[in-house]
Amino acid sequence: MLTILAALTVFGNPHLPVPPYRRLATTVVTREIDDAPFVVSGSVFFVADTSSCAAYDLRTLKRKWLLRLPVGNIVPHVRLGKPILYVHADRGAEKGSRLYAVDTSTGRLRWSRAGTGEPGDIAVQGSDIYLGLDRSSISAVDSRTHRVRWESRLPVDKDLGPQFGIESITIAGQIVLVNASGVTEALDRATGARRWQVADSFAFGTVLPTAHGIVWVPTKRGSAGVRIKNGHVIWRSTLEPAEFVGLFGDWFVGSGNGSVSAIEPTTGREAWRMPLGTAQAVSLGVSGSVLRNELYVHSLDKAAIIDSRGHVRWRGPIQSAPAPPVFRRGAAIVCFDGSRLVAYRHGERAAVPAEARSRRSVARRMIRDVELLDDED
């Protein structure tokens, strides 16, 4: 599952501290799944799993609220509105999905709406929510009335049949970009009318980055820059980004072929490329965070911090670096590894004391927190 690029809140020095890091605190967010979907707003972290959604204060790692949901089998999708957290989850023992609208301040359920298909991606723009309420269409739902404003049929794969959840939805001005069943479509935001489509476009849960009126679309043998207003392909690239894509400054960035690359949106020219391990390691399991002027990437082999000019500030093995940060306050960062929030500060770990009583004290703390220990420390 894709880890969507999250904006990092920065106070003071805009540069991310480089490893080594010393762990300060850990909070277990979920024990049900290893890659829980989340969104960040300021210093609040919103997350969902197959039986609940919750909010955490990133300054203290304390939970603000928890809302229990019917136990499901499919990882939900989450998006933020104002002031609502939307969770698109499956209905557990019942068939179909349900959209939950949760108050971001209190965790109270405001309203919900049932669907007949599997939960897929959702998008929020103003008072409209865009999602699939069944397996063959996308709908615009008015958040004030909870009624469907329009519904547009989605392409059906000739071999696989109706799509199983929408892979991604992106709002670009007056256009809704939706990827499902190996097709990227552009729909009119006001009416749902189809504007254009790109076939053989398998996003597999990735976002579709947009900049300067161009959307970066996966294609059969790589990717392409497509003009959003009319669907014209203005450039093609052999880069086939896998799990990790996003927007970093004025560049499209994505992982593939053993490296992370930056592409100029209007020309398709590769601005820079940085090796980040084997092709397999950089095709799967890549995640990242975009900071104000830096990019943090994390693959199965290596991690790196890259500045806005494409220069590497730090690169090293993943044993030296935690999961991508989602928040920073002063010299401390908070990272999310899919199930836990972990706070770090730049610095080496304290040495194991030589005196017997002190060593026993360390051992007691390790036993107390054994379930929180990992190899990233």
XYZ file of N, CA and C in Angstrom, residues 32 50-52 68-74 90-94 100:
51
model
N -3.352 -4.010 14.377
C -4.127 -4.797 13.423
C -3.489 -4.867 12.047
N -8.645 -1.388 10.658
C -9.837 -2.140 10.255
C -10.939 -2.161 11.298
N -10.745 -1.476 12.450
C -11.809 -1.457 13.449
C -11.974 -0.114 14.151
N -11.188 0.904 13.776
C -11.298 2.181 14.475
C -10.597 3.287 13.703
N -14.591 3.709 17.630
C -14.685 2.323 17.184
C -15.581 2.217 15.954
N -15.157 1.397 14.991
C -15.923 1.141 13.782
C -16.211 -0.354 13.684
N -17.200 -0.758 12.891
C -17.425 -2.190 12.691
C -16.161 -2.859 12.162
N -15.813 -4.003 12.709
C -14.589 -4.696 12.321
C -14.688 -5.138 10.867
N -13.722 -4.692 10.056
C -13.716 -5.038 8.645
C -12.514 -5.886 8.273
N -12.373 -6.138 6.977
C -11.288 -6.980 6.479
C -10.359 -6.252 5.517
N -10.748 -5.051 5.099
C -9.990 -4.309 4.100
C -9.472 -3.015 4.724
N -14.738 -0.913 4.845
C -15.723 -1.948 4.532
C -16.583 -2.205 5.772
N -17.705 -2.859 5.561
C -18.734 -2.976 6.600
C -18.654 -4.289 7.372
N -17.499 -4.928 7.349
C -17.314 -6.128 8.150
C -18.213 -7.264 7.696
N -19.060 -7.731 8.604
C -19.936 -8.871 8.304
C -20.942 -8.523 7.215
N -21.290 -7.237 7.102
C -22.182 -6.827 6.021
C -21.372 -6.673 4.731
N -17.673 7.157 6.620
C -17.903 7.738 7.932
C -17.389 9.183 7.937
